Structures are given as structure tokens and as C-alpha cells.
Amino acid sequence: MLNKLKPKSEFSRNVLTLMTGTTIAQAIPIAISPILTRIYTPEDFGLFALYISIALLFATAATGRYELAIMLPKKESDAVNIVFLSLLITLIITLLTLFIVFFFNQSITNILGNQDISSWLYFIPFTVFFMGLYQSLNYWNNRKKEYKRLAISRVVQSGVTGGANLGMGGLQFGASGLIVGNIIGQSLSTLYLFNHVYKEDSRSIRLFNKIKIIALLKKYKKLPLLNMPNVLIDNFRLSGINILIAKFFTTSTLGQFALAWKMVQTPMSVIGKSLSQVFFQKIASVKRDELYAIIKKFIVKASLVALPIFLIIYFFSVDIFSFVFGENWSEAGEAASVMSPWLFLNFLTSPLSQIFIILNKQEIMLIFSIFYMATPLAILYLFQDLEFINALNMVTLSMSIMLLIFIGMVLFYAKREENLKYE
């Protein structure tokens, strides 16, 4: 009986550790947001959202998605060499990004229809490099169950970013305060993890083996071939939504949307990121016939935690946003209310998507992601003449229906694994 209870208590402790760090990290931007929305304009937030959207398109390929494989091998030597493999790919993608933004700056600017972004494109390789490096270190520490390191790194990133945003905003730097602050925070949190891994896991570093790296490159080739396109599609959806809002509506509208998205996602990411990370570690280590019970239990518990928060957002976000962030941000409150059903379901399904990695069925996730990406972009493109909130209502309805279908797919495949045990 004690052995059965131990994994549950360990799971809870790990979630609590990450949640503590994540809570502090998320509390910082929440606390300073009412100040930031008064020293930065919706246009500033819009330009920052556009920058991040472009950076994510490149950063998605920064590791070839091999960082996910760090969790999978039983041998530590294999995991170490996967880390080296993902770092090598990060360096290659960073150099490729530098080449693209240097030689095609004006072409990208013309496509976006926003001349203000032109000079900031040159900073994207820095963001791509640190995001790729952080992901590799993140999964290595997750494998080692170094959740304290991960929690502290998130606090470092949030605290440094927030401080830079406030300081540069107070000096009237405009959108550059948001962009540069993000780069500084990301780089220092990554260097924090790198320093601890280098000092405390130095023995593991000695396991580097070129031949093994090549073998692992081939063994986990489904990750770049199937999982990476899936994530590229997912980020193309997120980035595409931002880009189309800026193009068909205004940069100010994008700023309103970006604040709404951030503020709705923030309270749930306090729980969601920590829960998702430990959830992945758990389902990666159990027998496949146990997946259905674990997933079903997760959906019920996550729903009970998240539903009250999203009900508050749905009914009261307009008043909350106007009071907390200022009257200029009432449209952000309206957008938050409209998106709440979609983001509630997104909270539930985000951790569940990892089941297809465990079952080695990334092709299913890829097919679903194509439709999930195309739907909102098509709606924004076809109905660009509508008022923004009306178009957002249509996007939310379509995405909510698709996420309900996705939950059904996850339960179906997990149940099939359970049934295989008895055949």
C-alpha cells in the first residue's frame, strides 16, 4: 500500500515545487501589468506581440523537437547525447535565422505591412538561440527531477523581464522596452540553468559520443519529421492570428488582443505549466494500459480547478480590465470574455497532446493540427470586414468545437491501449 501511495505523493510534491516557482514568476507580470498598461500604449503591446509571433515561427525548429526525446531513454548516456544533439540543431537554426533576417528584412517587413518591425527583426536570432537552449535544459532538468532549478529559472526570467520593462518604460523607450526586456529575461534565465547543469551535472557531460548522437538522430527521427511540423503548424496558428489581426485590423487591436490572451492564460499557466510538465514525466513512465485511467482522472480534476476561474473571466472581465488596466483597455476585457470557453478547453487539452508522443502516433496530432491551424486563419481572412469582436466570436466557437473533438480522440486512443491488454 505504501508503495502505491509514494508515486502520488511524489507527483504532488513535484507539482507543488513547480507551481510555487511558477506562481511567483506569474505574479510578477500580473502585479506590474496595471503600471505597464499606463506607460505603454496598445500600439507598443501590439508591436511586441508581432515580434514574439515572428520569433516563435523560427524558435519552433530551434531544437528539431529532439528535446522531447530527452525524457524517453532509460540510459542517461542516451539522454545526454540527445541534449547535445538538440543544442547543435539550435546553433544551426540560429545561424539560419540570422541569414534570413539579414538578407530578407525588407521582404518580411512588406509582407507584414508594418515598417516599425523592420529594425527589430535583427534581434530575432538572439531570441531563437536562447529559447532553443532553454528548452533543452528545461527537459534535461525535468528528467533529473530538478524542479527547484526550473522554478527558480522562471522567477529569474519573470523578475528580470518585469524590471527591465518598468525601467525602460519609465524612460519612455516605447515598444523597445518590452522587446529588450524580454530578451534580457530570457537570456539570464537560460544562463542560470546552463550554469547549474554545467557545475552539478558535469559527469553527465563526459558521456558525449558523436557516434551515439548520430544513432539517436535516426532513432528519434519521427520527432522532427512528424512532431516538429505539428508544432510549427501550432505556432503558425498562434503567430498567424497575431499577424492577421495586425494586418487586417490595427496594431492597437493586436495590443488589446495580446493583453487579453496574456491575462487569461496567466492564472491558468500557474497550474497548467507545472501540471503539464510533471504529467508528461508520469505518463512517460507508466504502462500503456494505465494511460486511460490517468488521463480520465486528470481531465476531471483539471476541470474542477479551472472552471470557476474561467466563469469569472467570462462574466466580469470587461469591468476587471477597465478598472485594473485603465479605460483604454476595455476592448481587451471584451476579448478575454469572448475567448474564455476556448482557453478553458485549451487548458485541458494542452497536457493531453503529449499522449501521442508516448504512443508514437505523432501523425494523428499532425493531421488534427493542420485543421486546427487553418480554421482561425481562414475565419480572420474571410471575415476581415467584420468588427474584431464579432470575428473573434466566430474563432472561439470553431476552436472550442475542435478541442472537444480532440479530447474524444485522446480518450479513444488511450482506451484502445487499455483494451489491448486483454486481447
PDB file of N, CA, C and O in Angstrom, residues 39-41 44 47 120 163-181:
ATOM      1  N   ILE A  39       2.073  52.999 -18.966  1.00  0.00           N
ATOM      2  CA  ILE A  39       3.287  53.608 -19.516  1.00  0.00           C
ATOM      3  C   ILE A  39       3.593  53.111 -20.935  1.00  0.00           C
ATOM      4  O   ILE A  39       4.447  53.672 -21.617  1.00  0.00           O
ATOM      5  N   TYR A  40       2.891  52.048 -21.344  1.00  0.00           N
ATOM      6  CA  TYR A  40       2.980  51.576 -22.726  1.00  0.00           C
ATOM      7  C   TYR A  40       1.596  51.659 -23.369  1.00  0.00           C
ATOM      8  O   TYR A  40       0.580  51.444 -22.706  1.00  0.00           O
ATOM      9  N   THR A  41       1.550  51.945 -24.644  1.00  0.00           N
ATOM     10  CA  THR A  41       0.291  52.073 -25.364  1.00  0.00           C
ATOM     11  C   THR A  41      -0.124  50.720 -25.953  1.00  0.00           C
ATOM     12  O   THR A  41       0.697  49.801 -26.055  1.00  0.00           O
ATOM     13  N   ASP A  44       2.254  49.778 -28.576  1.00  0.00           N
ATOM     14  CA  ASP A  44       3.507  49.198 -28.097  1.00  0.00           C
ATOM     15  C   ASP A  44       3.345  47.704 -27.840  1.00  0.00           C
ATOM     16  O   ASP A  44       4.192  46.890 -28.242  1.00  0.00           O
ATOM     17  N   LEU A  47       3.129  45.840 -31.193  1.00  0.00           N
ATOM     18  CA  LEU A  47       4.411  45.637 -31.863  1.00  0.00           C
ATOM     19  C   LEU A  47       5.214  44.533 -31.170  1.00  0.00           C
ATOM     20  O   LEU A  47       5.863  43.707 -31.827  1.00  0.00           O
ATOM     21  N   TRP A 120      13.685  45.545 -35.640  1.00  0.00           N
ATOM     22  CA  TRP A 120      13.644  44.532 -34.585  1.00  0.00           C
ATOM     23  C   TRP A 120      13.842  43.117 -35.122  1.00  0.00           C
ATOM     24  O   TRP A 120      14.121  42.201 -34.345  1.00  0.00           O
ATOM     25  N   GLY A 163      11.417  43.923 -14.425  1.00  0.00           N
ATOM     26  CA  GLY A 163      12.218  45.077 -14.024  1.00  0.00           C
ATOM     27  C   GLY A 163      12.681  45.895 -15.216  1.00  0.00           C
ATOM     28  O   GLY A 163      12.636  47.137 -15.198  1.00  0.00           O
ATOM     29  N   ALA A 164      13.108  45.201 -16.271  1.00  0.00           N
ATOM     30  CA  ALA A 164      13.552  45.901 -17.481  1.00  0.00           C
ATOM     31  C   ALA A 164      12.386  46.623 -18.158  1.00  0.00           C
ATOM     32  O   ALA A 164      12.530  47.753 -18.630  1.00  0.00           O
ATOM     33  N   ASN A 165      11.222  45.990 -18.199  1.00  0.00           N
ATOM     34  CA  ASN A 165      10.031  46.620 -18.780  1.00  0.00           C
ATOM     35  C   ASN A 165       9.670  47.907 -18.051  1.00  0.00           C
ATOM     36  O   ASN A 165       9.392  48.938 -18.687  1.00  0.00           O
ATOM     37  N   LEU A 166       9.692  47.855 -16.732  1.00  0.00           N
ATOM     38  CA  LEU A 166       9.342  49.036 -15.932  1.00  0.00           C
ATOM     39  C   LEU A 166      10.368  50.148 -16.107  1.00  0.00           C
ATOM     40  O   LEU A 166      10.014  51.309 -16.329  1.00  0.00           O
ATOM     41  N   GLY A 167      11.642  49.762 -16.019  1.00  0.00           N
ATOM     42  CA  GLY A 167      12.689  50.774 -16.115  1.00  0.00           C
ATOM     43  C   GLY A 167      12.720  51.453 -17.470  1.00  0.00           C
ATOM     44  O   GLY A 167      12.760  52.693 -17.559  1.00  0.00           O
ATOM     45  N   MET A 168      12.660  50.683 -18.529  1.00  0.00           N
ATOM     46  CA  MET A 168      12.715  51.256 -19.876  1.00  0.00           C
ATOM     47  C   MET A 168      11.412  51.966 -20.236  1.00  0.00           C
ATOM     48  O   MET A 168      11.412  52.964 -20.957  1.00  0.00           O
ATOM     49  N   GLY A 169      10.305  51.458 -19.690  1.00  0.00           N
ATOM     50  CA  GLY A 169       9.031  52.133 -19.929  1.00  0.00           C
ATOM     51  C   GLY A 169       8.986  53.493 -19.257  1.00  0.00           C
ATOM     52  O   GLY A 169       8.484  54.466 -19.826  1.00  0.00           O
ATOM     53  N   GLY A 170       9.534  53.548 -18.035  1.00  0.00           N
ATOM     54  CA  GLY A 170       9.575  54.822 -17.318  1.00  0.00           C
ATOM     55  C   GLY A 170      10.447  55.848 -18.022  1.00  0.00           C
ATOM     56  O   GLY A 170      10.228  57.059 -17.890  1.00  0.00           O
ATOM     57  N   LEU A 171      11.420  55.376 -18.781  1.00  0.00           N
ATOM     58  CA  LEU A 171      12.302  56.268 -19.535  1.00  0.00           C
ATOM     59  C   LEU A 171      11.781  56.533 -20.954  1.00  0.00           C
ATOM     60  O   LEU A 171      12.505  57.056 -21.795  1.00  0.00           O
ATOM     61  N   GLN A 172      10.532  56.108 -21.202  1.00  0.00           N
ATOM     62  CA  GLN A 172       9.853  56.383 -22.487  1.00  0.00           C
ATOM     63  C   GLN A 172      10.543  55.720 -23.674  1.00  0.00           C
ATOM     64  O   GLN A 172      10.698  56.316 -24.734  1.00  0.00           O
ATOM     65  N   PHE A 173      10.954  54.455 -23.500  1.00  0.00           N
ATOM     66  CA  PHE A 173      11.570  53.728 -24.597  1.00  0.00           C
ATOM     67  C   PHE A 173      10.549  53.155 -25.575  1.00  0.00           C
ATOM     68  O   PHE A 173      10.914  52.645 -26.626  1.00  0.00           O
ATOM     69  N   GLY A 174       9.284  53.180 -25.204  1.00  0.00           N
ATOM     70  CA  GLY A 174       8.258  52.652 -26.087  1.00  0.00           C
ATOM     71  C   GLY A 174       8.330  51.139 -26.201  1.00  0.00           C
ATOM     72  O   GLY A 174       8.725  50.446 -25.255  1.00  0.00           O
ATOM     73  N   ALA A 175       7.970  50.598 -27.373  1.00  0.00           N
ATOM     74  CA  ALA A 175       7.919  49.147 -27.568  1.00  0.00           C
ATOM     75  C   ALA A 175       9.266  48.481 -27.336  1.00  0.00           C
ATOM     76  O   ALA A 175       9.333  47.302 -26.975  1.00  0.00           O
ATOM     77  N   SER A 176      10.365  49.211 -27.512  1.00  0.00           N
ATOM     78  CA  SER A 176      11.691  48.629 -27.304  1.00  0.00           C
ATOM     79  C   SER A 176      11.874  48.176 -25.859  1.00  0.00           C
ATOM     80  O   SER A 176      12.613  47.226 -25.590  1.00  0.00           O
ATOM     81  N   GLY A 177      11.204  48.824 -24.926  1.00  0.00           N
ATOM     82  CA  GLY A 177      11.290  48.413 -23.530  1.00  0.00           C
ATOM     83  C   GLY A 177      10.716  47.025 -23.314  1.00  0.00           C
ATOM     84  O   GLY A 177      11.235  46.237 -22.507  1.00  0.00           O
ATOM     85  N   LEU A 178       9.643  46.699 -24.029  1.00  0.00           N
ATOM     86  CA  LEU A 178       9.031  45.378 -23.921  1.00  0.00           C
ATOM     87  C   LEU A 178       9.879  44.316 -24.611  1.00  0.00           C
ATOM     88  O   LEU A 178      10.082  43.226 -24.073  1.00  0.00           O
ATOM     89  N   ILE A 179      10.400  44.632 -25.788  1.00  0.00           N
ATOM     90  CA  ILE A 179      11.174  43.655 -26.566  1.00  0.00           C
ATOM     91  C   ILE A 179      12.526  43.372 -25.925  1.00  0.00           C
ATOM     92  O   ILE A 179      12.911  42.212 -25.718  1.00  0.00           O
ATOM     93  N   VAL A 180      13.264  44.423 -25.589  1.00  0.00           N
ATOM     94  CA  VAL A 180      14.589  44.245 -24.979  1.00  0.00           C
ATOM     95  C   VAL A 180      14.470  43.590 -23.604  1.00  0.00           C
ATOM     96  O   VAL A 180      15.277  42.728 -23.245  1.00  0.00           O
ATOM     97  N   GLY A 181      13.459  43.970 -22.853  1.00  0.00           N
ATOM     98  CA  GLY A 181      13.241  43.364 -21.544  1.00  0.00           C
ATOM     99  C   GLY A 181      13.019  41.866 -21.653  1.00  0.00           C
ATOM    100  O   GLY A 181      13.530  41.082 -20.843  1.00  0.00           O
TER     101      GLY A 181
END
